[in-house]
GROMACS .gro file of C-alpha atoms in nm:
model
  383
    1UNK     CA    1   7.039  12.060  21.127
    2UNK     CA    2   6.991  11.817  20.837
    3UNK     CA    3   7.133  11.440  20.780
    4UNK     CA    4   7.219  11.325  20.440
    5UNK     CA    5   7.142  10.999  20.278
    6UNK     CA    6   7.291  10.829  19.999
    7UNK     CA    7   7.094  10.570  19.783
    8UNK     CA    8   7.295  10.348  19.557
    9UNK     CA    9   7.138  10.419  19.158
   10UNK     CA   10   7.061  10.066  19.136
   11UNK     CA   11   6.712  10.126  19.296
   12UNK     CA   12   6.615  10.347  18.973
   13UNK     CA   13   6.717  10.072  18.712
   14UNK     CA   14   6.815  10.307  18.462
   15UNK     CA   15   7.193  10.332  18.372
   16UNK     CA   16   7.157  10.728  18.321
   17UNK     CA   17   7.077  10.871  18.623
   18UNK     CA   18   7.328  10.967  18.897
   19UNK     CA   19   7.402  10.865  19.201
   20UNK     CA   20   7.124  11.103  19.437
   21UNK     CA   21   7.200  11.225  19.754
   22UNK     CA   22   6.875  11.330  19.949
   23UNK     CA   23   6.892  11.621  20.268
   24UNK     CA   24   6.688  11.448  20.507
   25UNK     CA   25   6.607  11.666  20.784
   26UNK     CA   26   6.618  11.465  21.096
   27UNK     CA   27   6.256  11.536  21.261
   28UNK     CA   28   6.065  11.578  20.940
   29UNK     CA   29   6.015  11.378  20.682
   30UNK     CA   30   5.790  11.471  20.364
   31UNK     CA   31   5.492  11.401  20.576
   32UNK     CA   32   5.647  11.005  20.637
   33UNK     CA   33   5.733  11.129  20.257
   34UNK     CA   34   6.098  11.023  20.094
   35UNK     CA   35   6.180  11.115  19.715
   36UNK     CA   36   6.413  10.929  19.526
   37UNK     CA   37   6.609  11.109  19.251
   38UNK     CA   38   6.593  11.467  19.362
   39UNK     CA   39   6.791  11.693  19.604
   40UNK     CA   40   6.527  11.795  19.895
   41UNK     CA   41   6.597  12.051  20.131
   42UNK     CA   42   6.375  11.955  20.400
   43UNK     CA   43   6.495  12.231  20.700
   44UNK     CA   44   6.230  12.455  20.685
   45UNK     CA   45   5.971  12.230  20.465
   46UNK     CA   46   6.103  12.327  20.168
   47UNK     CA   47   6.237  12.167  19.858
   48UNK     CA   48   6.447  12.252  19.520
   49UNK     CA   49   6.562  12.061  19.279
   50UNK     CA   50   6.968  12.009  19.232
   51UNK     CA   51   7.019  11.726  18.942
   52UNK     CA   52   6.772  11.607  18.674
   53UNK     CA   53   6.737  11.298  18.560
   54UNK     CA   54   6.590  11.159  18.201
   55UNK     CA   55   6.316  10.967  18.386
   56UNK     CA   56   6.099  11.096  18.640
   57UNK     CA   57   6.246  11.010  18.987
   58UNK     CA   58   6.040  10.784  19.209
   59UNK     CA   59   5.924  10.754  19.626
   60UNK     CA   60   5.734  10.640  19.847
   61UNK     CA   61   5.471  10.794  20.090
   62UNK     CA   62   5.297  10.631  20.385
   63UNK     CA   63   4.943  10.702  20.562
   64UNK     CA   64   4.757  10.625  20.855
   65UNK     CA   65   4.457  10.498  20.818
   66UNK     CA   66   4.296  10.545  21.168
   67UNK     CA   67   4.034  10.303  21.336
   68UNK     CA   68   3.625  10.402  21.320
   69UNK     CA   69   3.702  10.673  21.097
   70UNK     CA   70   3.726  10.811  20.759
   71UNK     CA   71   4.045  10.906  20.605
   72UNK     CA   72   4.071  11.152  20.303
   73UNK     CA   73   4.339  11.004  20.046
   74UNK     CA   74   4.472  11.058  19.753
   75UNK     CA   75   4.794  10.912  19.560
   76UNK     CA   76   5.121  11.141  19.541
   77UNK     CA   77   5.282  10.933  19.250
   78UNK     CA   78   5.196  10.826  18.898
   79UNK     CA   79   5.250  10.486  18.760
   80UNK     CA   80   5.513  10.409  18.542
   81UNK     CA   81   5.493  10.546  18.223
   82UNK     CA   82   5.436  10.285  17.946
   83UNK     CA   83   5.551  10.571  17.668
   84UNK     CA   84   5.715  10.858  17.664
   85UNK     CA   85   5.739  11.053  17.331
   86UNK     CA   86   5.672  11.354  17.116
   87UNK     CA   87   5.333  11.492  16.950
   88UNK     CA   88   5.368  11.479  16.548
   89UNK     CA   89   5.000  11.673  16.507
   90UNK     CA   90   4.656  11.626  16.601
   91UNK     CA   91   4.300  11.644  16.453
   92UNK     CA   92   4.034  11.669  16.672
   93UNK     CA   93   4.064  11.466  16.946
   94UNK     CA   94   4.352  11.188  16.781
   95UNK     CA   95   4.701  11.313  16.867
   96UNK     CA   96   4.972  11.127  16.612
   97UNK     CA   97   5.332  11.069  16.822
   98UNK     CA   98   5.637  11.150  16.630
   99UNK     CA   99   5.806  10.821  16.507
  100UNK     CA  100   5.706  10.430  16.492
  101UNK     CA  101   5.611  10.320  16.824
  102UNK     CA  102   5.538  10.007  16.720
  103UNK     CA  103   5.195   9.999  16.908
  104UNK     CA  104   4.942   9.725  16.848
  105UNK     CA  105   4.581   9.833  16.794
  106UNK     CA  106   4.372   9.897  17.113
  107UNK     CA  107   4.758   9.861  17.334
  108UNK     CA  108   4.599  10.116  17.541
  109UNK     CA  109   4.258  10.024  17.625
  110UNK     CA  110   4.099   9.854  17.872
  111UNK     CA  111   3.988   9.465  17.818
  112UNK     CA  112   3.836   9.287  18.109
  113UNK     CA  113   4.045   8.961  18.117
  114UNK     CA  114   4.328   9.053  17.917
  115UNK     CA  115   4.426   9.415  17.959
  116UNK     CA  116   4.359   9.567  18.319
  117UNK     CA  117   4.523   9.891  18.300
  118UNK     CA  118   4.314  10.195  18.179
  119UNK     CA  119   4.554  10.467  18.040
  120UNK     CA  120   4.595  10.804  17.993
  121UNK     CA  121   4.767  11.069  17.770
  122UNK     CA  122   4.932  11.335  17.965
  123UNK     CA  123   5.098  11.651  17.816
  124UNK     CA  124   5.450  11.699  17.967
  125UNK     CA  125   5.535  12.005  17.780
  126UNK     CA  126   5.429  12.334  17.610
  127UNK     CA  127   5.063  12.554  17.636
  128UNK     CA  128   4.896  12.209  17.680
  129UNK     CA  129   5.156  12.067  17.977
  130UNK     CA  130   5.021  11.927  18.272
  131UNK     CA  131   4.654  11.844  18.069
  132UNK     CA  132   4.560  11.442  18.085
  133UNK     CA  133   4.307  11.278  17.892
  134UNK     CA  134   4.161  10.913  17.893
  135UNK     CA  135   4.298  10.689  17.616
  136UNK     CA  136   3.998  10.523  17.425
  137UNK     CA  137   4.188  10.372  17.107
  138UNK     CA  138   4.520  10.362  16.957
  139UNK     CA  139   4.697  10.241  16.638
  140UNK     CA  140   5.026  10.203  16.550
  141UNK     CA  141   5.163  10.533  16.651
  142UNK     CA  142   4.802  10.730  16.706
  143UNK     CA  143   4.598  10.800  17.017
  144UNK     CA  144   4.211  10.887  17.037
  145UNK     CA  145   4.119  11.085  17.356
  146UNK     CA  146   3.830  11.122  17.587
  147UNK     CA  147   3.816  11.525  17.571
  148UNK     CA  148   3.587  11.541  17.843
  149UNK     CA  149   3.487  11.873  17.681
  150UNK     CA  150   3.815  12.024  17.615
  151UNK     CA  151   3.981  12.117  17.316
  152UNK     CA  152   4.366  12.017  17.242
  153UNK     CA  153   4.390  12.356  17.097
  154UNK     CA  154   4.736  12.481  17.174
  155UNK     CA  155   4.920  12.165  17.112
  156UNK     CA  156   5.213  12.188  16.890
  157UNK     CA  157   5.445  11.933  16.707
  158UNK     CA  158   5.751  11.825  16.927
  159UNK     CA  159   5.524  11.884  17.265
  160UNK     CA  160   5.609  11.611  17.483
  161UNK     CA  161   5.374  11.339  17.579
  162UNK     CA  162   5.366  11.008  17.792
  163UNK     CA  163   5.097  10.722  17.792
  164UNK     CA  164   5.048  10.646  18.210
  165UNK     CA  165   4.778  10.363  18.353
  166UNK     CA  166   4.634  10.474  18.611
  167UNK     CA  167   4.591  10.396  18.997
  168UNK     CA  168   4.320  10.072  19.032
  169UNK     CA  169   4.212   9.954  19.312
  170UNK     CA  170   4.379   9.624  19.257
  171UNK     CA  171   4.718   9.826  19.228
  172UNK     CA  172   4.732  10.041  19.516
  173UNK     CA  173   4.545   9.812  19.745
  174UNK     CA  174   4.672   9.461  19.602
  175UNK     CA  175   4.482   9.161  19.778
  176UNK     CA  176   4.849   9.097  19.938
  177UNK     CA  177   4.829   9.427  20.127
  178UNK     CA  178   4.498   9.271  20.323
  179UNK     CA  179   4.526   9.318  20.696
  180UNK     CA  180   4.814   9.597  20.649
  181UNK     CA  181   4.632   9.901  20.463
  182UNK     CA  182   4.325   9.739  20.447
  183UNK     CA  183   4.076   9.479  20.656
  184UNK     CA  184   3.930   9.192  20.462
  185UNK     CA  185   3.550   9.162  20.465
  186UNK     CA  186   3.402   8.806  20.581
  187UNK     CA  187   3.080   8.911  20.484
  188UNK     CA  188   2.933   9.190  20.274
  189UNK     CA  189   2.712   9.239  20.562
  190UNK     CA  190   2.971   9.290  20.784
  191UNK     CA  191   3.233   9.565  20.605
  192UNK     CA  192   3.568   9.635  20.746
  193UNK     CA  193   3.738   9.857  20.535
  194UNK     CA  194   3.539  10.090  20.242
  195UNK     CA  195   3.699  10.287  19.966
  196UNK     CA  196   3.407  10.516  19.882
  197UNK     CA  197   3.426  10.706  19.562
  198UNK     CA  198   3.326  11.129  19.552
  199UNK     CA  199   3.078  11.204  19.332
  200UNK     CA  200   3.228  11.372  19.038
  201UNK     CA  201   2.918  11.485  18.838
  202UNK     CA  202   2.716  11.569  19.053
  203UNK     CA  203   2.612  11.966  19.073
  204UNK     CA  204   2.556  12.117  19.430
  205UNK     CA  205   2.738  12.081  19.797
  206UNK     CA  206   2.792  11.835  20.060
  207UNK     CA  207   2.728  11.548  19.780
  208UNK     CA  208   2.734  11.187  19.892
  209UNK     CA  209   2.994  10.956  19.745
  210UNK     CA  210   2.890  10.770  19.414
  211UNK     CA  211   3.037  10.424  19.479
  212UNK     CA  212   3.158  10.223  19.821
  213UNK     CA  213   3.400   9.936  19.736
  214UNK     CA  214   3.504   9.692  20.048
  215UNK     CA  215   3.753   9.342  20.022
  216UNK     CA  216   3.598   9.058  19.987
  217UNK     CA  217   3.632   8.669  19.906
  218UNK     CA  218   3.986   8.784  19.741
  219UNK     CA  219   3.892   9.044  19.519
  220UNK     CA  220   3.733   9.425  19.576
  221UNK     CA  221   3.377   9.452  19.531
  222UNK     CA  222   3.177   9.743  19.444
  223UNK     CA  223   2.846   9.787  19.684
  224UNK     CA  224   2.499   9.691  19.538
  225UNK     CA  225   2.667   9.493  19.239
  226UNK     CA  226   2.701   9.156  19.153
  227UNK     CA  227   2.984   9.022  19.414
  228UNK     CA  228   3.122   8.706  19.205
  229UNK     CA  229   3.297   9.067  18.961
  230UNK     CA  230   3.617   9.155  19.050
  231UNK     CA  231   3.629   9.585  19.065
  232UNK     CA  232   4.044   9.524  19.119
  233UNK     CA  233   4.060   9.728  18.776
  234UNK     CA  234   3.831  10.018  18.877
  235UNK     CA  235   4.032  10.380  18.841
  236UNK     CA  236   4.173  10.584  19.074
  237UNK     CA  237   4.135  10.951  18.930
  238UNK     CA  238   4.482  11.143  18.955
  239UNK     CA  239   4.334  11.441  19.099
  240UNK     CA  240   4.101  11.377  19.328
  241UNK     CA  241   4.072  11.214  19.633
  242UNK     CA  242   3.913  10.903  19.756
  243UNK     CA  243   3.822  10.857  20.147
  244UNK     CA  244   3.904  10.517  20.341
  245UNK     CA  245   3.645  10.407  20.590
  246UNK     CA  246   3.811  10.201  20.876
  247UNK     CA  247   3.588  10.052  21.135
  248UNK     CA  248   3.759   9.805  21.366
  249UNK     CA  249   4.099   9.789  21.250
  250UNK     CA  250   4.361  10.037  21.182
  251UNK     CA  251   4.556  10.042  20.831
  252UNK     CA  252   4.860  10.166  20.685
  253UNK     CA  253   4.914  10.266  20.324
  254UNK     CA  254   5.265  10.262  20.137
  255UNK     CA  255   5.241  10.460  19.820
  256UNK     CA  256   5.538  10.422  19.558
  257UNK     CA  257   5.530  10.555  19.190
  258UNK     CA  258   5.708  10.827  18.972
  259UNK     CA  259   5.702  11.171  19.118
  260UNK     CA  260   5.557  11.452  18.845
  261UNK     CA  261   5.803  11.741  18.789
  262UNK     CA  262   5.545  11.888  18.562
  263UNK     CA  263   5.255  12.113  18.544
  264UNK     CA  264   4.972  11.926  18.673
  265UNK     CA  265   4.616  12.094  18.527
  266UNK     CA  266   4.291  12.080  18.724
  267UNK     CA  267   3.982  12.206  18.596
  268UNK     CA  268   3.722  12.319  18.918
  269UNK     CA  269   3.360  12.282  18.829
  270UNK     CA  270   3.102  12.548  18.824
  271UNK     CA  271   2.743  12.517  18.886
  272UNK     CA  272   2.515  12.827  18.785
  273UNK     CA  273   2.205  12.666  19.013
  274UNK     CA  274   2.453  12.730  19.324
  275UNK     CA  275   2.797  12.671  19.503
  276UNK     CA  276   2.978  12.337  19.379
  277UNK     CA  277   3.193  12.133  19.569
  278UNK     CA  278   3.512  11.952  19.381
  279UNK     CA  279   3.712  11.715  19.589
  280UNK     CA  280   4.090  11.766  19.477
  281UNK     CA  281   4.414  11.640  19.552
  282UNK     CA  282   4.775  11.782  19.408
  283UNK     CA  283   4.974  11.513  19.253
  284UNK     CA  284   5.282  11.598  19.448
  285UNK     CA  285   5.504  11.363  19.688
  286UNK     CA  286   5.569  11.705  19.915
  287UNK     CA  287   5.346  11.945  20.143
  288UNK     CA  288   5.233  12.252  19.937
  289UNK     CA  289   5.138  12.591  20.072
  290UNK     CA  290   4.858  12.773  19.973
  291UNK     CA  291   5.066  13.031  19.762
  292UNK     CA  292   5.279  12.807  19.631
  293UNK     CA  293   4.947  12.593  19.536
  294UNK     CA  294   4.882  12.836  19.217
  295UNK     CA  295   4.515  12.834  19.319
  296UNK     CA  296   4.483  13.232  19.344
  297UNK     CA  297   4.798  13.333  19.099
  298UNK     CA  298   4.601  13.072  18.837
  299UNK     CA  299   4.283  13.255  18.838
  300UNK     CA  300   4.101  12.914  18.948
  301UNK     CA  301   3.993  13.010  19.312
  302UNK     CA  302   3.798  13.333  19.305
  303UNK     CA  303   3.821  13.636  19.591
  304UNK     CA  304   3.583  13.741  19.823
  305UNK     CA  305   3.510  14.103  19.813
  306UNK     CA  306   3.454  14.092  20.197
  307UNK     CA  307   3.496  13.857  20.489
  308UNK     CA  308   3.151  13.873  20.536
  309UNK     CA  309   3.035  13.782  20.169
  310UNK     CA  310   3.290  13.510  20.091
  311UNK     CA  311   3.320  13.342  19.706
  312UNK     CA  312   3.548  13.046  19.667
  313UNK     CA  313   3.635  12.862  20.002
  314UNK     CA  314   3.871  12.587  20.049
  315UNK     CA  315   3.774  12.319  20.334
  316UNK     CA  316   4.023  12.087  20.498
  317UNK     CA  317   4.015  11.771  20.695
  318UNK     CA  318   4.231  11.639  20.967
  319UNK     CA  319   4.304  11.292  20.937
  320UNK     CA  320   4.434  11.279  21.264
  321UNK     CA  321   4.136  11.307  21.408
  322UNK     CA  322   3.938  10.953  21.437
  323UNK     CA  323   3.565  11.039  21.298
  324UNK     CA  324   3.347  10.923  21.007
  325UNK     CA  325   3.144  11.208  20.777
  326UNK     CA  326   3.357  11.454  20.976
  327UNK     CA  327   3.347  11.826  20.915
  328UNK     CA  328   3.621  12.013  20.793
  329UNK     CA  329   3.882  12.142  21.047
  330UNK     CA  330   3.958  12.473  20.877
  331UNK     CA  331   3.809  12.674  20.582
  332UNK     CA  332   4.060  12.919  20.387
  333UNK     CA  333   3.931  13.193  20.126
  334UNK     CA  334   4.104  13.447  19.941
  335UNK     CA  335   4.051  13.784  20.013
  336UNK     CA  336   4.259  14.175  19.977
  337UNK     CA  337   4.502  14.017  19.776
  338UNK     CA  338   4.609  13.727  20.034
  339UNK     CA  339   4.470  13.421  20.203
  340UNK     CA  340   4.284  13.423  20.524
  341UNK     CA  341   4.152  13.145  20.768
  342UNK     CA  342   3.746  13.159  20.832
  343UNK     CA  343   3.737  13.247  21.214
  344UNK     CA  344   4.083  13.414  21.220
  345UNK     CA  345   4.156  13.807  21.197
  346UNK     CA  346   4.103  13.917  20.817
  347UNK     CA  347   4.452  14.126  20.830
  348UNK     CA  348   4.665  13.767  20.932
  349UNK     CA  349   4.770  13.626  20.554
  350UNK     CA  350   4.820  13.229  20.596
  351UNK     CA  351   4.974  13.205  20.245
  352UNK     CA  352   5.216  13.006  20.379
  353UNK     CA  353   5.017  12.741  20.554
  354UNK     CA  354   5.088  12.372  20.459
  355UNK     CA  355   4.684  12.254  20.354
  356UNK     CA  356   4.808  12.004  20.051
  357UNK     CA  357   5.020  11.729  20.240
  358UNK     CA  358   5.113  11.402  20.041
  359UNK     CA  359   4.852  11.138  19.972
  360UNK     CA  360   4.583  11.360  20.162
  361UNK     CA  361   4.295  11.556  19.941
  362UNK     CA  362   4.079  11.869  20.001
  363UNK     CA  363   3.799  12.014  19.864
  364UNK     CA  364   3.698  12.359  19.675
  365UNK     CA  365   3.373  12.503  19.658
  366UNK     CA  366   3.314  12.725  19.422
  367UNK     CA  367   3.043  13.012  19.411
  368UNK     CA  368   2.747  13.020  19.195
  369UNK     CA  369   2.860  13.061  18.795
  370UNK     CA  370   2.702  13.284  18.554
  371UNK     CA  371   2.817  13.019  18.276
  372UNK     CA  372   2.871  12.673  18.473
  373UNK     CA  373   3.197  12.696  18.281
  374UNK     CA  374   3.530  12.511  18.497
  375UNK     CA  375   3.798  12.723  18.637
  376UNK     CA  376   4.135  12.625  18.514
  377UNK     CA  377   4.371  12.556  18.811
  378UNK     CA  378   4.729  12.452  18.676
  379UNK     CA  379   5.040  12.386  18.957
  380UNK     CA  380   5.407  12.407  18.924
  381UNK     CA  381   5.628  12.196  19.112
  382UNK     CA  382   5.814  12.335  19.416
  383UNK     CA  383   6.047  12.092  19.333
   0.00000   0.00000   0.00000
């Protein structure tokens, strides 16, 4: 039995897009998840789309964050885009938008004191769609791109682009949010709340995290550095997850942002000196299933020719559970053309299993690599 809930259009500010109506099942909701601008179809955890809209439709998600204990986050929704446009052509790593933007020079970089949102190009159509890549310059209607070892080979005039800042510390833990999703520090001797950062390059398993932020004297700070510098404008990465460390107090975190109804591209490092673990998160406001993840039918997670001799495994963590550096609750691997729980019969497929709920993350570790080249993991919206 479902409910249904009609929001007035003025919450989306945009004259264009019709009144929604949203199926709200009754018991369940997203995960504590609601999305604005879409039809969801929440009997049964699933969702489809039923109107479309020429901006992407926004939500909010919420989160426990549990006492003396680490929670494993990540952020369901992107920012607003500042630009959304077409691709002209490219040259090496400077894509040229169709048009005159009207941009001023360096619009979409980063400048401590004047400019604290880091951007980033993402592709929102064609072979390239769901790819995003740091902005480090601009010009009037041009953009110059951290590859990060990629190529944009494939991209094609009239592809589809936006400009989006990303998460910051400062915006999705602003210092008025102190003492609801996160505890002020008195003293940097005496942390409350962390945000500690995985360690993205890094090669091997079980890898410590590469930074520890905590609140403190009205601004976040980043642990071991000079505490009179703000870190509000430190990045949030998109696909990955970040893990809140709670000790006294309890927390709760409200997400809102645009929901993605695109591809959304992953690349999953390889390491050819042995396994490597990549802490991921799927930039979607609703659970996801392992099948309907894309992780096997995307060639990114690799089978296991036996139960007994497993390649790629996927490890999740309860945040339900109060515990810091906790183990993972379940492992998952892929194996006789299904997927199958570590500890459970090998027959029993749990392609259906809910492992990527909103705002939470997991992480992939991926067997040894003859070439230490990334697998290519790309996700379609349920949506």
């Amino acid at each position: 039995m479902c409910d249904y809930l009609e929001i007035a259009p003025s919450i989306f500010n945009h004259p264009t897009i019709a009144r929604p109506i949203i199926n709200v099942s009754t018991t369940r909701l997203l995960s504590n998840t609601l999305v604005l601008g879409l039809t969801l179809t929440l009997c049964g955890a699933t969702a489809s789309v039923a109107a479309t809209a020429t901006t992407d439709p926004v939500g909010y998600n919420t989160i426990s964050l549990l006492a003396n204990s680490d929670t494993y986050v990540s952020v369901p929704f992107h920012r607003p885009a500042a630009f959304v446009g077409q691709v002209s052509s490219f040259s090496g790593n400077v894509i040229t938008v169709a048009g005159t933007p009207g941009w001023t020079a360096s619009q979409f970089v980063y400048a401590s004191g004047t400019q604290a949102n880091t951007y980033y190009a993402f592709i929102r159509s064609g072979t390239k769609e769901g790819n995003y890549y740091t902005v480090t310059a601009n010009a009037g209607n041009t953009l110059t791109i951290d590859l990060a070892g990629d190529t944009l080979t494939g991209l094609a005039a009239n592809d589809s682009i936006s400009i989006i800042p990303y998460w910051t510390l400062g915006t999705l833990f602003p210092a008025a949010d102190a003492g609801v999703s996160f505890t002020t520090s008195a003293s940097p001797f005496a942390v409350q709340t962390y945000v500690l950062i995985p360690n993205l390059q890094a090669s091997g398993i079980n890898l410590s995290t590469t930074s520890s932020y905590f609140f403190y004297n009205g601004a976040w700070r980043l642990f071991g550095q000079d505490l009179t510098v703000s870190r509000n404008d430190d990045t949030l990465i998109p696909d990955t997850y970040f893990i809140v460390r709670n000790n006294a107090s309890a927390g709760t975190l409200t997400q809102t942002g645009s929901v993605l109804t695109k591809k959304f591209v992953t690349p999953l490092q390889t390491y050819t000196g042995g396994k490597q673990d990549n802490p991921v998160a799927l930039l979607r406001p609703v659970p996801v299933t392992l099948d309907d993840s894309g992780l096997a039918a995307s060639g990114a997670f690799s089978a296991s020719s036996s139960p007994l001799n497993l390649s790629d495994i996927l490890l999740v963590f309860d945040n339900t559970v109060a515990a810091k550096n906790k183990s993972s609750s379940a492992t998952y691997y892929y194996y006789n053309g299904a997927w199958r729980k570590f500890g459970a019969d090998a027959s029993q497929n749990f392609g259906s299993t809910v492992v990527f709920g909103p705002g939470t993350g997991v992480q992939i570790r991926k067997a040894t690599s003859s070439t230490g080249s990334a697998s290519i993991w790309t996700n379609s919206a349920t949506y």
